[in-house]
Coordinates of C-alpha atoms in Angstrom, one line a residue:
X1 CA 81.7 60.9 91.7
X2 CA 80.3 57.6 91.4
X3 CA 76.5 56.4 91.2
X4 CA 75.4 53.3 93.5
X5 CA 72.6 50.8 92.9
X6 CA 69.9 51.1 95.7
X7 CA 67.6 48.3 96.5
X8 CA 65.1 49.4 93.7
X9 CA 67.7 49.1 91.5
X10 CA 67.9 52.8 91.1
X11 CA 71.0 55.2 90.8
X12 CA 71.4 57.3 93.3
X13 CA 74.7 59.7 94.2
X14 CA 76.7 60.4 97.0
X15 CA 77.9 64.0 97.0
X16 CA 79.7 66.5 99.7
X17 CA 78.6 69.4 98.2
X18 CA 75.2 69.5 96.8
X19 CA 76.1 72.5 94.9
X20 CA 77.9 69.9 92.7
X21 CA 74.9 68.3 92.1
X22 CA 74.5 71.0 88.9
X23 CA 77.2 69.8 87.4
X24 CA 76.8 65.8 87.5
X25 CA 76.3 64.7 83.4
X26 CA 76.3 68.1 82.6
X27 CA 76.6 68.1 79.0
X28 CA 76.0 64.3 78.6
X29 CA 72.4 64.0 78.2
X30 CA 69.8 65.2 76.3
X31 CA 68.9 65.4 72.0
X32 CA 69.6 67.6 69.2
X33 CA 67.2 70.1 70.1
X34 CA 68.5 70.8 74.1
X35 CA 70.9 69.4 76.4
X36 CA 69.4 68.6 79.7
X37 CA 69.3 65.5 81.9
X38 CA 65.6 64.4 82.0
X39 CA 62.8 63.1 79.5
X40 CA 59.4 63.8 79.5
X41 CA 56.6 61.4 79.2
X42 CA 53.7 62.6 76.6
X43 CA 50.6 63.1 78.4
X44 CA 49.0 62.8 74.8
X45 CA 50.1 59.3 73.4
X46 CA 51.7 58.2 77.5
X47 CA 55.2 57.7 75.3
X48 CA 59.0 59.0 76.8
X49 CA 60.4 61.9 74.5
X50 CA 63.6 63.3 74.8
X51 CA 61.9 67.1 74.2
X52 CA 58.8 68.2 72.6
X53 CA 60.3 68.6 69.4
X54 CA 61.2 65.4 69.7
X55 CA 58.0 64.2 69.9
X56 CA 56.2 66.3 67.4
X57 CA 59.1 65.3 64.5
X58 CA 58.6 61.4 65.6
X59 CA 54.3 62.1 65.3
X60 CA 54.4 64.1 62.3
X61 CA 56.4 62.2 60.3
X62 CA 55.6 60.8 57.3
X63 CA 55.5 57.0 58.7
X64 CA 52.8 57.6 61.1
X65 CA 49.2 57.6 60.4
X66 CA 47.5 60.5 59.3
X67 CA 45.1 60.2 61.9
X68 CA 47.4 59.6 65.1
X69 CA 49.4 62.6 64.1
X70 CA 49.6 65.3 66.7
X71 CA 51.5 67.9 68.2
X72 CA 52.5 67.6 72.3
X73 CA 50.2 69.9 74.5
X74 CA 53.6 71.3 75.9
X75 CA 52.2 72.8 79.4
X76 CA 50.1 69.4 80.0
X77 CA 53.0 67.4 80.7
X78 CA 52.9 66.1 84.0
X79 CA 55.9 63.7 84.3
X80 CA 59.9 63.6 83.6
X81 CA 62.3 61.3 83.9
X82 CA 65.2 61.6 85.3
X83 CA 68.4 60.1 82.8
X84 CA 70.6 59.5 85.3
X85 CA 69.1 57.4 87.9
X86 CA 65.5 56.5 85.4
X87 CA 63.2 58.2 88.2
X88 CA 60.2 59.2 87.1
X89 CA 58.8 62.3 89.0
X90 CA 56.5 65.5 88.8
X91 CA 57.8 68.0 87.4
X92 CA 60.3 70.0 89.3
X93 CA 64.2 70.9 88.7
X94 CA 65.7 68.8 90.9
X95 CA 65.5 64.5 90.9
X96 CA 63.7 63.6 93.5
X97 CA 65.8 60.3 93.7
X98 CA 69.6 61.0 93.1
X99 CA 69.2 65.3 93.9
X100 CA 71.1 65.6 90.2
X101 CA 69.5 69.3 88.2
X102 CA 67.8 68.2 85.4
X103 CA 68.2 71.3 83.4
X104 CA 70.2 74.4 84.7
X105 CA 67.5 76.6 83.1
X106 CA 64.4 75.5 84.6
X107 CA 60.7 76.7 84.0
X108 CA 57.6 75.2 86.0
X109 CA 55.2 77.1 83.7
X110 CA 56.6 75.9 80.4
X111 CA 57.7 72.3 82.3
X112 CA 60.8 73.1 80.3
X113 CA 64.8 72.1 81.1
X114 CA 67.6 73.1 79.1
X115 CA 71.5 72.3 80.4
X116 CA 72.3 75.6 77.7
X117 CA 72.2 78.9 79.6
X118 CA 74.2 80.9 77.4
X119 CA 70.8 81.6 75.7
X120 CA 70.0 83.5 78.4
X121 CA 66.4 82.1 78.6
X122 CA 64.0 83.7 80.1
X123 CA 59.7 83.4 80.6
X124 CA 57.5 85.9 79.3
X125 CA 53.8 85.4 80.8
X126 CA 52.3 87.4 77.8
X127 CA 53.6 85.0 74.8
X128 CA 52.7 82.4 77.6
X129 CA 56.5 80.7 76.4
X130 CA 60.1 80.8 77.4
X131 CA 62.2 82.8 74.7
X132 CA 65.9 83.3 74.4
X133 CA 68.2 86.5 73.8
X134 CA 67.6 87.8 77.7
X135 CA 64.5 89.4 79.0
X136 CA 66.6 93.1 79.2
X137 CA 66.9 92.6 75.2
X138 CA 63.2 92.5 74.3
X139 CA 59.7 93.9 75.1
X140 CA 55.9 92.7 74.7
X141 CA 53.4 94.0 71.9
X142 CA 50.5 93.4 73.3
X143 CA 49.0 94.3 69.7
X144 CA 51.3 91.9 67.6
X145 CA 51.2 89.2 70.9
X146 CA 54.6 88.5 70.9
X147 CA 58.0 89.7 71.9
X148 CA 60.4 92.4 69.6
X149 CA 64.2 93.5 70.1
X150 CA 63.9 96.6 72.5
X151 CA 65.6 98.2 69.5
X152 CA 62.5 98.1 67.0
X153 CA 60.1 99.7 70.1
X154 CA 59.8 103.2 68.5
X155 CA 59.8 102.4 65.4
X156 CA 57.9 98.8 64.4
X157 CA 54.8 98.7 63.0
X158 CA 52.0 96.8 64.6
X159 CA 49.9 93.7 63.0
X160 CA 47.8 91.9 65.1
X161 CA 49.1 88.7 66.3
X162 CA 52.0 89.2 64.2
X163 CA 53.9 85.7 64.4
X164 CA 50.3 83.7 65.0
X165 CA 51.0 82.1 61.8
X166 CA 53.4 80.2 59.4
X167 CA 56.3 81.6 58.0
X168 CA 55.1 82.3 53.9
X169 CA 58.0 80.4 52.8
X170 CA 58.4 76.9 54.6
X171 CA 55.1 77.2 56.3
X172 CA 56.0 76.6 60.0
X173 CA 54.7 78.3 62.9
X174 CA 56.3 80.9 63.8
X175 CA 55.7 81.8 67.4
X176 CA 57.3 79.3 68.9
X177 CA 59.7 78.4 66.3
X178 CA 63.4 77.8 67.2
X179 CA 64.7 79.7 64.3
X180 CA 65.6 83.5 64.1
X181 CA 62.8 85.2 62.8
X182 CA 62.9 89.2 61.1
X183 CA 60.2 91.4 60.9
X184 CA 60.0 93.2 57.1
X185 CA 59.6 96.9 56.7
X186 CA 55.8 96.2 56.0
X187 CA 56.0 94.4 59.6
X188 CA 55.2 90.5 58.5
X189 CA 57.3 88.1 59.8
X190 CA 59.6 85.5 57.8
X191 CA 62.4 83.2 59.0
X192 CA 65.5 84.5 58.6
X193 CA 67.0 82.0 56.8
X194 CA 64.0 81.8 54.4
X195 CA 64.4 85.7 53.8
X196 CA 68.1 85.2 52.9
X197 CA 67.1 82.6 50.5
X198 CA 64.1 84.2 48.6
X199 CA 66.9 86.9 48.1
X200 CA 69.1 84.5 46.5
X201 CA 66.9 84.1 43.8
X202 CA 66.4 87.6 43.3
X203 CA 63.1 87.3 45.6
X204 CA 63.2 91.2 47.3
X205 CA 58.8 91.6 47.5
X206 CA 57.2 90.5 50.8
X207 CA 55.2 86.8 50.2
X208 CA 52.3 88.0 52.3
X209 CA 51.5 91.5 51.1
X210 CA 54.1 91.5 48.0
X211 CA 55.8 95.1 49.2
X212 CA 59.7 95.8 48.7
X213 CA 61.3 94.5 51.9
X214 CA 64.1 96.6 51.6
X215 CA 65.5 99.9 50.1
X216 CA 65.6 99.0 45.9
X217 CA 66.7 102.6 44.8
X218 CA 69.5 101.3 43.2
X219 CA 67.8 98.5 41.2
X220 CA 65.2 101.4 40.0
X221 CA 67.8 103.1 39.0
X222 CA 69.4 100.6 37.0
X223 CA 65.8 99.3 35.4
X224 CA 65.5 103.2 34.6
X225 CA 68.7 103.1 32.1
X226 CA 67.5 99.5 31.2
X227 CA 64.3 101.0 29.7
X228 CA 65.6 103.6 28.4
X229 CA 67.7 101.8 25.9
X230 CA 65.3 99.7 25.2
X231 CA 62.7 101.9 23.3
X232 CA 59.5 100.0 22.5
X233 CA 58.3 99.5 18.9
X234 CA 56.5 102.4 17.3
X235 CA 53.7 100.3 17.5
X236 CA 53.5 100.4 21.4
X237 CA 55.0 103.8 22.0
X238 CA 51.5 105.4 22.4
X239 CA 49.7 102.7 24.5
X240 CA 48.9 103.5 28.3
X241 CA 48.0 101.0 30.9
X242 CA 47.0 101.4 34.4
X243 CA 49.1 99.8 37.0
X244 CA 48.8 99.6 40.9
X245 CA 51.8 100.2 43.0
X246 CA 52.7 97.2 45.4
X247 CA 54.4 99.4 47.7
X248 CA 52.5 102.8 48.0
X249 CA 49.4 101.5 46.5
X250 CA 48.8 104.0 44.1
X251 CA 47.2 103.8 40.9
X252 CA 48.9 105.5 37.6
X253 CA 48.1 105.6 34.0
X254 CA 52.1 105.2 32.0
X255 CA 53.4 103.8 28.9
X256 CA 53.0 100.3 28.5
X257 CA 56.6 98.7 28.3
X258 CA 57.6 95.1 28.0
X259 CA 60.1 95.7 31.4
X260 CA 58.6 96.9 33.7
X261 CA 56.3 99.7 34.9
X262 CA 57.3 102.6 37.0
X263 CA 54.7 103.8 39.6
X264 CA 54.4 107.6 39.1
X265 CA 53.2 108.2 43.2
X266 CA 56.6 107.1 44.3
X267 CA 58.9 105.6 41.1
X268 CA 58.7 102.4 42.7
X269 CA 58.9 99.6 39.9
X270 CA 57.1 96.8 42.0
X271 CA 54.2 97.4 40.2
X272 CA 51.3 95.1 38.8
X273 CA 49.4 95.7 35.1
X274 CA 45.5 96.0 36.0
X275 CA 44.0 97.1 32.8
X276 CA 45.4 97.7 28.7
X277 CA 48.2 96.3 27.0
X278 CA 48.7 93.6 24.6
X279 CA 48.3 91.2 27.6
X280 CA 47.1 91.7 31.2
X281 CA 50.2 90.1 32.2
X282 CA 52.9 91.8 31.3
X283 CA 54.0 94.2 33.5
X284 CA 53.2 91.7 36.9
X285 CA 55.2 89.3 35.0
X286 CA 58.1 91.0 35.4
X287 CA 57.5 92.8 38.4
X288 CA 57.4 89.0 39.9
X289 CA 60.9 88.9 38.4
X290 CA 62.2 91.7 39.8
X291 CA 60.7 91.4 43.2

């Protein structure tokens, strides 16, 4: 298939079957955010963008003013252009000029294009976005305002506008974020990749409401035997301090010990030292390092 020069100078094809009009530069176009075969033009700053994220990395970026930074209003944009024949156009699936499809997924609410259908996109009006993993895979909470795996329905636990916010580790918005994002046990939301990093450095508390985000049974077992054979100084073997549970949210009066403090509501160890003791930091000292 071969493109020819029209009298404008742009390209324009010459096909048999228009059906093959899908496939021309299939592939071959587009950034390292989406392949597609168009750019759009910034209704914000009037400048041509590969993709949104494209724009927002170029605007945000340390080089450019502090003042001129900005994010794209992604549902303004009015205009693409084609990259095969340089057409610029409404916004539709199709050039206008040489018929090529500018991205096999296609959404006119979202004025997005992606070439990449394997991640089974898909629109949900509620979020007001397109999302990936297949609309059969995942249902709306109204409550949280955004969309779960159908396998959490019965059993996650609402917080309203759950993933309106940053992630608590690298602080990007979550909601439309490209990365895989978990819900904890307490129902916050993290990156993925941020969650399996916290626990590489022993990091195993929520950053938002500081609960266990998993099951630690085994670790208050083993800081059970840890105490143990570590006695305190006779000194100290009398003194009480009150502590508050991070997970249940109990309060208990125990022994004060240099380790940790065990809740006595539900022998959880993330715990925090409110009053006694040598030093009101103590125990949340090392609860921080355990958590």
């Amino acid at each position: 298939m071969e493109a020819k020069l029209s009298s404008d100078g742009s390209k324009s094809f010459e096909l048999g079957d228009v059906e093959c009009l899908k496939e021309v530069g299939y592939g071959n176009y587009g950034c390292s955010h989406y392949r597609r075969r168009c750019k759009i033009r910034a209704p914000c700053c009037n400048e041509i963008f590969d993709c949104r994220h494209c724009h927002n990395e170029a605007k945000n970026s340390m080089d450019t003013d502090p003042l001129d930074r900005h994010d794209i209003p992604r549902h303004e944009v009015q205009k693409v252009i084609c990259s095969l024949c340089d057409t610029e156009q409404d916004v539709q699936q199709c050039c206008i000029n040489c018929g090529v499809c500018m991205g096999k997924y296609f959404c006119g609410k979202c004025k997005f294009f992606d070439d990449n259908v394997s991640k089974n996109q898909y629109h949900c009006d509620e979020c007001g976005i397109c999302r990936t993993g297949g609309e059969e895979n995942f249902f709306h909470c109204n409550k949280c305002g955004c969309c779960y795996s159908k396998l959490m329905k019965d059993a996650h636990h609402c917080v309203q506008r759950a993933m309106h916010h940053n992630c608590p580790v690298c602080l990007e918005f979550l909601f439309d974020t490209m990365k895989d994002v978990t819900v904890l046990a307490c129902a916050h939301t993290i990156h993925l990749e941020c969650l399996e990093e916290m626990q590489q450095h022993y990091r195993y508390s929520c950053p938002v409401c500081s609960k266990s985000i998993r099951d630690m049974t085994n670790v208050w077992r083993m800081l059970d035997r840890e105490i143990t054979s570590n006695p305190m100084p006779a000194v100290y073997q009398n003194k009480m301090v009150w502590i508050l549970c991070n997970d249940c949210g109990a309060n208990s009066h125990v022994n004060f010990h240099t380790i940790a403090h065990k809740c006595l509501n539900c022998n959880s160890y993330n715990t925090r030292q409110t009053r006694g003791g040598p030093t009101a930091s103590c125990s949340s000292g090392m609860a921080e390092t355990v958590l």
